[in-house]
Amino acid sequence: MLSLVAPPALGRSPLPAEGGGAGAVLRAVLADGPLTRSDVGRATALSPAAVSRHTADLNALGLVRELPAADGPPRAGRPQLPLDIDTRHHLACGVHIGVPWLTFALLDLRGRVVAQERVPRRGDAAAVLTALQAYLPGFLARRAAGHSLLGLGVVTGGWVDPESGSVIEHGPLGWRDVPVRDVLARTTRLPVHVDSHARALAQAELLFGAGSRATELVQLFVGNVVDAAIATGGTVLRGRRSRAGDIGHVAVPGSTEACPCGRTGCLQATVSDWTIARRAHALGLTPAVDFDRLLALAGAGDTAVLRLFEERLRLIAPAAGLLLDVLNPEVLVISEGGLTVAPSLRPYLAEQIRRHSNAAPEQLVTATEFGRETLAVAACAGVLDSVFQRPMELRTAARAQR
Ligand SMILES: [Zn+2]
């Protein structure tokens, strides 16, 4: 039986200080837990009384728990049992809408993928939203039974407005002004967080990944869509009308690939998964246009296929170098399929980027830690981020449900 404890879907950017003391305690335990209460006090600059109060609140919500005492000689006074994130009760659900697939995922509070299923994406926006609503109840019954759901995240590439919960424009899917949140919130009765794939990934990297010690982070995603996301002061930038990070249409010198935007030679059109799968097929490397097959060949070390991925990385290097120099983040995380399956490509990319940038080597992360789970993690990131920013809103939501 599914129960629902959920924060209201808020369409505003969380500030680092948001969520008050309880949020600070929860994020400290996430970043460095298990922690004793004195460790939490040091990490958050909260008084012992405040730490105790917030810990009790978070414990009552099933967000943190006390671990059993470690073995050792008994000590006088109250034992300092370490606190950790409680991953037993809550799950975040998410859906990534891609060009070839819809990926359904469940993550625990530590951002670990508990379940993941995918089905082919077919048809227009209305058909996709109908398919998604039809698939979700079975997925949740199979994989989330006995847990409370924190909400539903929906992410996709392109121009997405979290404020209105709509996909404003997704070139490769041909979507325009699709009110995803309105449609799904009505039928699923879950709070729905809609965001761009790249921004959601940046949020996930800040919470659980390469950026968990950083506040200045840039995410560059290369798939069927090419997108960037910029976090500064620990908050992911949306920009005017939520369009920040749209780097997919910078011109690639010499490229004649036609882009749905009407121009030719755009970065996204030149290096997308679809474009290189088509190129591989034309070169006779695969029997059909099949990106998954191409990834498998790259993973197996096929030299001609690896050359094709190197060419793609060479073409994205100027954009990566530009992001590094203009924004000078603590880390730039690059998420690209070839880097995930063939780590031998990583030094090649680093070398290509050095040709275009003054950045220090430690600023560059050539592969997300999420690897093959990138889509699943991104799908749920918005839901988890809202819990870590504003944990006490769970209580308000639970009360409202009664
Ligand atoms: Zn374009």
Coordinates of N, CA and C in Angstrom, one line a residue, residues 64-157:
V64 N 16.0 11.2 9.2 CA 17.3 10.7 9.8 C 17.0 9.7 10.8
R65 N 18.1 8.9 11.2 CA 17.9 7.9 12.2 C 19.2 7.8 13.0
E66 N 19.1 7.3 14.2 CA 20.3 7.1 15.0 C 20.8 5.7 14.7
L67 N 22.1 5.6 14.4 CA 22.7 4.3 14.2 C 23.0 3.6 15.5
P68 N 23.0 2.3 15.6 CA 23.4 1.6 16.8 C 24.8 2.0 17.2
A69 N 25.1 2.0 18.5 CA 26.4 2.4 19.0 C 27.5 1.5 18.5
A70 N 28.6 2.1 18.1 CA 29.8 1.3 17.7 C 30.3 0.5 18.9
D71 N 30.9 -0.6 18.6 CA 31.5 -1.4 19.7 C 32.6 -0.6 20.4
G72 N 32.8 -0.8 21.7 CA 33.9 -0.1 22.3 C 33.6 -0.1 23.8
P73 N 34.5 0.4 24.6 CA 34.3 0.4 26.1 C 33.1 1.4 26.4
P74 N 32.3 1.0 27.4 CA 31.2 1.9 27.7 C 31.7 3.2 28.3
R75 N 31.0 4.3 27.9 CA 31.4 5.6 28.4 C 30.4 6.2 29.3
A76 N 30.9 7.0 30.2 CA 30.0 7.7 31.2 C 29.1 8.7 30.4
G77 N 28.0 9.0 31.0 CA 27.1 10.1 30.4 C 26.3 9.5 29.2
R78 N 25.6 10.5 28.6 CA 24.7 10.1 27.5 C 25.5 9.6 26.2
P79 N 25.2 8.5 25.7 CA 26.0 8.1 24.5 C 25.7 9.0 23.3
Q80 N 26.8 9.2 22.5 CA 26.6 10.0 21.3 C 26.4 9.1 20.1
L81 N 25.2 8.7 19.9 CA 24.9 7.8 18.8 C 25.0 8.6 17.4
P82 N 25.7 8.0 16.5 CA 25.8 8.8 15.2 C 24.5 8.8 14.4
L83 N 24.3 10.0 13.8 CA 23.1 10.2 13.0 C 23.4 9.9 11.5
D84 N 22.4 9.3 10.8 CA 22.6 9.1 9.4 C 21.3 9.3 8.7
I85 N 21.3 9.5 7.3 CA 20.1 9.6 6.5 C 19.4 8.3 6.6
D86 N 18.1 8.4 6.9 CA 17.2 7.2 7.0 C 16.7 6.9 5.6
T87 N 17.2 5.8 5.0 CA 16.7 5.5 3.6 C 15.6 4.5 3.6
R88 N 15.0 4.1 4.7 CA 14.1 3.0 4.8 C 12.7 3.3 4.3
H89 N 12.3 4.6 4.5 CA 10.9 4.9 4.3 C 10.5 5.6 3.0
H90 N 11.3 6.6 2.7 CA 10.8 7.5 1.6 C 11.5 7.1 0.2
L91 N 10.8 7.3 -0.8 CA 11.4 7.2 -2.2 C 10.9 8.4 -3.0
A92 N 11.8 8.9 -3.9 CA 11.4 9.8 -4.9 C 11.2 9.1 -6.2
C93 N 10.2 9.5 -6.9 CA 9.9 8.8 -8.2 C 10.2 9.9 -9.3
G94 N 10.7 9.4 -10.5 CA 11.0 10.3 -11.5 C 10.9 9.7 -12.9
V95 N 10.6 10.5 -13.9 CA 10.5 10.0 -15.3 C 11.4 10.9 -16.1
H96 N 12.3 10.3 -16.9 CA 13.1 11.1 -17.9 C 12.4 10.8 -19.3
I97 N 12.1 11.9 -19.9 CA 11.5 11.8 -21.3 C 12.6 12.0 -22.3
G98 N 13.1 11.0 -22.9 CA 14.1 11.1 -23.9 C 13.5 10.9 -25.3
V99 N 14.4 11.0 -26.3 CA 13.9 10.8 -27.7 C 13.6 9.4 -27.9
P100 N 14.6 8.4 -27.6 CA 14.2 7.0 -27.8 C 13.4 6.4 -26.7
W101 N 13.6 6.8 -25.4 CA 13.0 6.1 -24.3 C 12.4 7.0 -23.3
L102 N 11.4 6.4 -22.5 CA 10.9 7.0 -21.3 C 11.6 6.1 -20.2
T103 N 12.3 6.8 -19.3 CA 13.0 6.1 -18.2 C 12.2 6.4 -16.9
F104 N 11.7 5.3 -16.2 CA 11.0 5.5 -14.9 C 12.0 5.1 -13.8
A105 N 12.1 5.9 -12.7 CA 13.1 5.6 -11.7 C 12.6 5.8 -10.3
L106 N 13.1 5.1 -9.3 CA 12.9 5.4 -7.9 C 14.3 5.6 -7.3
L107 N 14.4 6.6 -6.5 CA 15.7 6.8 -5.7 C 15.4 6.9 -4.3
D108 N 16.4 6.5 -3.4 CA 16.2 6.7 -2.0 C 16.8 8.1 -1.6
L109 N 16.8 8.4 -0.3 CA 17.2 9.7 0.1 C 18.7 10.0 -0.1
R110 N 19.5 8.9 -0.3 CA 20.9 9.1 -0.6 C 21.1 9.2 -2.1
G111 N 20.1 9.3 -2.9 CA 20.2 9.4 -4.3 C 20.6 8.1 -5.0
R112 N 20.4 7.0 -4.3 CA 20.8 5.7 -4.9 C 19.6 5.2 -5.7
V113 N 19.8 4.7 -6.9 CA 18.7 4.2 -7.7 C 18.2 2.8 -7.1
V114 N 17.0 2.8 -6.8 CA 16.4 1.6 -6.2 C 15.7 0.8 -7.3
A115 N 15.2 1.5 -8.3 CA 14.5 0.7 -9.4 C 14.6 1.6 -10.6
Q116 N 14.6 1.0 -11.8 CA 14.7 1.7 -13.0 C 14.1 0.8 -14.1
E117 N 13.2 1.4 -14.9 CA 12.6 0.6 -16.0 C 12.5 1.6 -17.2
R118 N 12.6 1.1 -18.4 CA 12.4 2.0 -19.5 C 11.5 1.4 -20.6
V119 N 10.8 2.3 -21.3 CA 9.9 1.8 -22.4 C 10.1 2.8 -23.5
P120 N 9.9 2.3 -24.8 CA 10.1 3.1 -25.9 C 9.2 4.4 -25.9
R121 N 9.8 5.5 -26.3 CA 9.0 6.7 -26.4 C 8.4 6.7 -27.8
R122 N 7.0 6.8 -27.8 CA 6.4 6.9 -29.1 C 5.3 8.0 -29.2
G123 N 5.2 8.6 -30.3 CA 4.1 9.5 -30.6 C 4.4 10.9 -30.1
D124 N 3.4 11.8 -30.2 CA 3.5 13.2 -29.8 C 3.4 13.4 -28.3
A125 N 3.4 14.7 -27.9 CA 3.4 15.0 -26.5 C 2.1 14.4 -25.8
A126 N 1.0 14.5 -26.4 CA -0.2 13.9 -25.7 C -0.1 12.4 -25.6
A127 N 0.4 11.8 -26.6 CA 0.6 10.3 -26.5 C 1.6 9.9 -25.4
V128 N 2.7 10.7 -25.3 CA 3.7 10.4 -24.3 C 3.1 10.6 -22.9
L129 N 2.4 11.7 -22.7 CA 1.8 11.9 -21.3 C 0.8 10.8 -21.0
T130 N 0.0 10.4 -22.0 CA -0.9 9.3 -21.7 C -0.2 8.0 -21.4
A131 N 0.9 7.7 -22.1 CA 1.6 6.5 -21.9 C 2.2 6.5 -20.5
L132 N 2.7 7.7 -20.1 CA 3.4 7.8 -18.8 C 2.4 7.6 -17.7
Q133 N 1.2 8.2 -17.8 CA 0.2 8.0 -16.8 C -0.3 6.5 -16.7
A134 N -0.3 5.9 -17.9 CA -0.7 4.5 -17.9 C 0.3 3.6 -17.2
Y135 N 1.6 3.9 -17.4 CA 2.7 3.0 -16.9 C 3.0 3.2 -15.4
L136 N 2.8 4.4 -14.9 CA 3.2 4.8 -13.5 C 2.6 3.9 -12.5
P137 N 1.3 3.7 -12.4 CA 0.7 2.9 -11.3 C 1.3 1.5 -11.2
G138 N 1.5 0.8 -12.3 CA 2.0 -0.5 -12.3 C 3.5 -0.5 -11.8
F139 N 4.2 0.5 -12.3 CA 5.6 0.6 -11.9 C 5.7 0.8 -10.4
L140 N 4.9 1.7 -9.8 CA 4.9 2.0 -8.4 C 4.5 0.8 -7.6
A141 N 3.5 0.1 -8.1 CA 3.0 -1.1 -7.4 C 4.1 -2.2 -7.3
R142 N 4.8 -2.3 -8.5 CA 5.8 -3.3 -8.5 C 7.0 -3.0 -7.7
R143 N 7.4 -1.7 -7.7 CA 8.8 -1.3 -7.2 C 8.8 -0.5 -6.0
A144 N 7.6 0.2 -5.6 CA 7.7 1.1 -4.5 C 6.7 0.7 -3.3
A145 N 6.2 -0.5 -3.4 CA 5.3 -0.9 -2.3 C 5.9 -0.8 -0.9
G146 N 5.1 -0.3 0.0 CA 5.6 -0.2 1.4 C 6.3 1.1 1.7
H147 N 6.6 1.9 0.7 CA 7.3 3.2 0.8 C 6.4 4.4 0.7
S148 N 6.8 5.5 1.3 CA 6.0 6.7 1.0 C 6.7 7.4 -0.2
L149 N 5.9 8.0 -1.0 CA 6.5 8.7 -2.2 C 6.6 10.2 -1.9
L150 N 7.8 10.8 -2.2 CA 8.0 12.2 -1.9 C 7.5 13.1 -3.0
G151 N 7.3 12.5 -4.2 CA 6.8 13.3 -5.3 C 7.2 12.7 -6.6
L152 N 6.8 13.4 -7.7 CA 7.2 12.9 -9.0 C 8.0 13.9 -9.8
G153 N 9.2 13.6 -10.2 CA 10.0 14.4 -11.0 C 9.9 14.1 -12.5
V154 N 9.8 15.1 -13.3 CA 9.8 14.9 -14.8 C 10.8 15.7 -15.4
V155 N 11.8 15.1 -16.1 CA 12.8 15.9 -16.7 C 12.9 15.6 -18.2
T156 N 13.3 16.5 -19.0 CA 13.6 16.3 -20.4 C 14.6 17.4 -20.9
G157 N 15.1 17.2 -22.1 CA 16.1 18.1 -22.6 C 15.4 19.4 -23.1

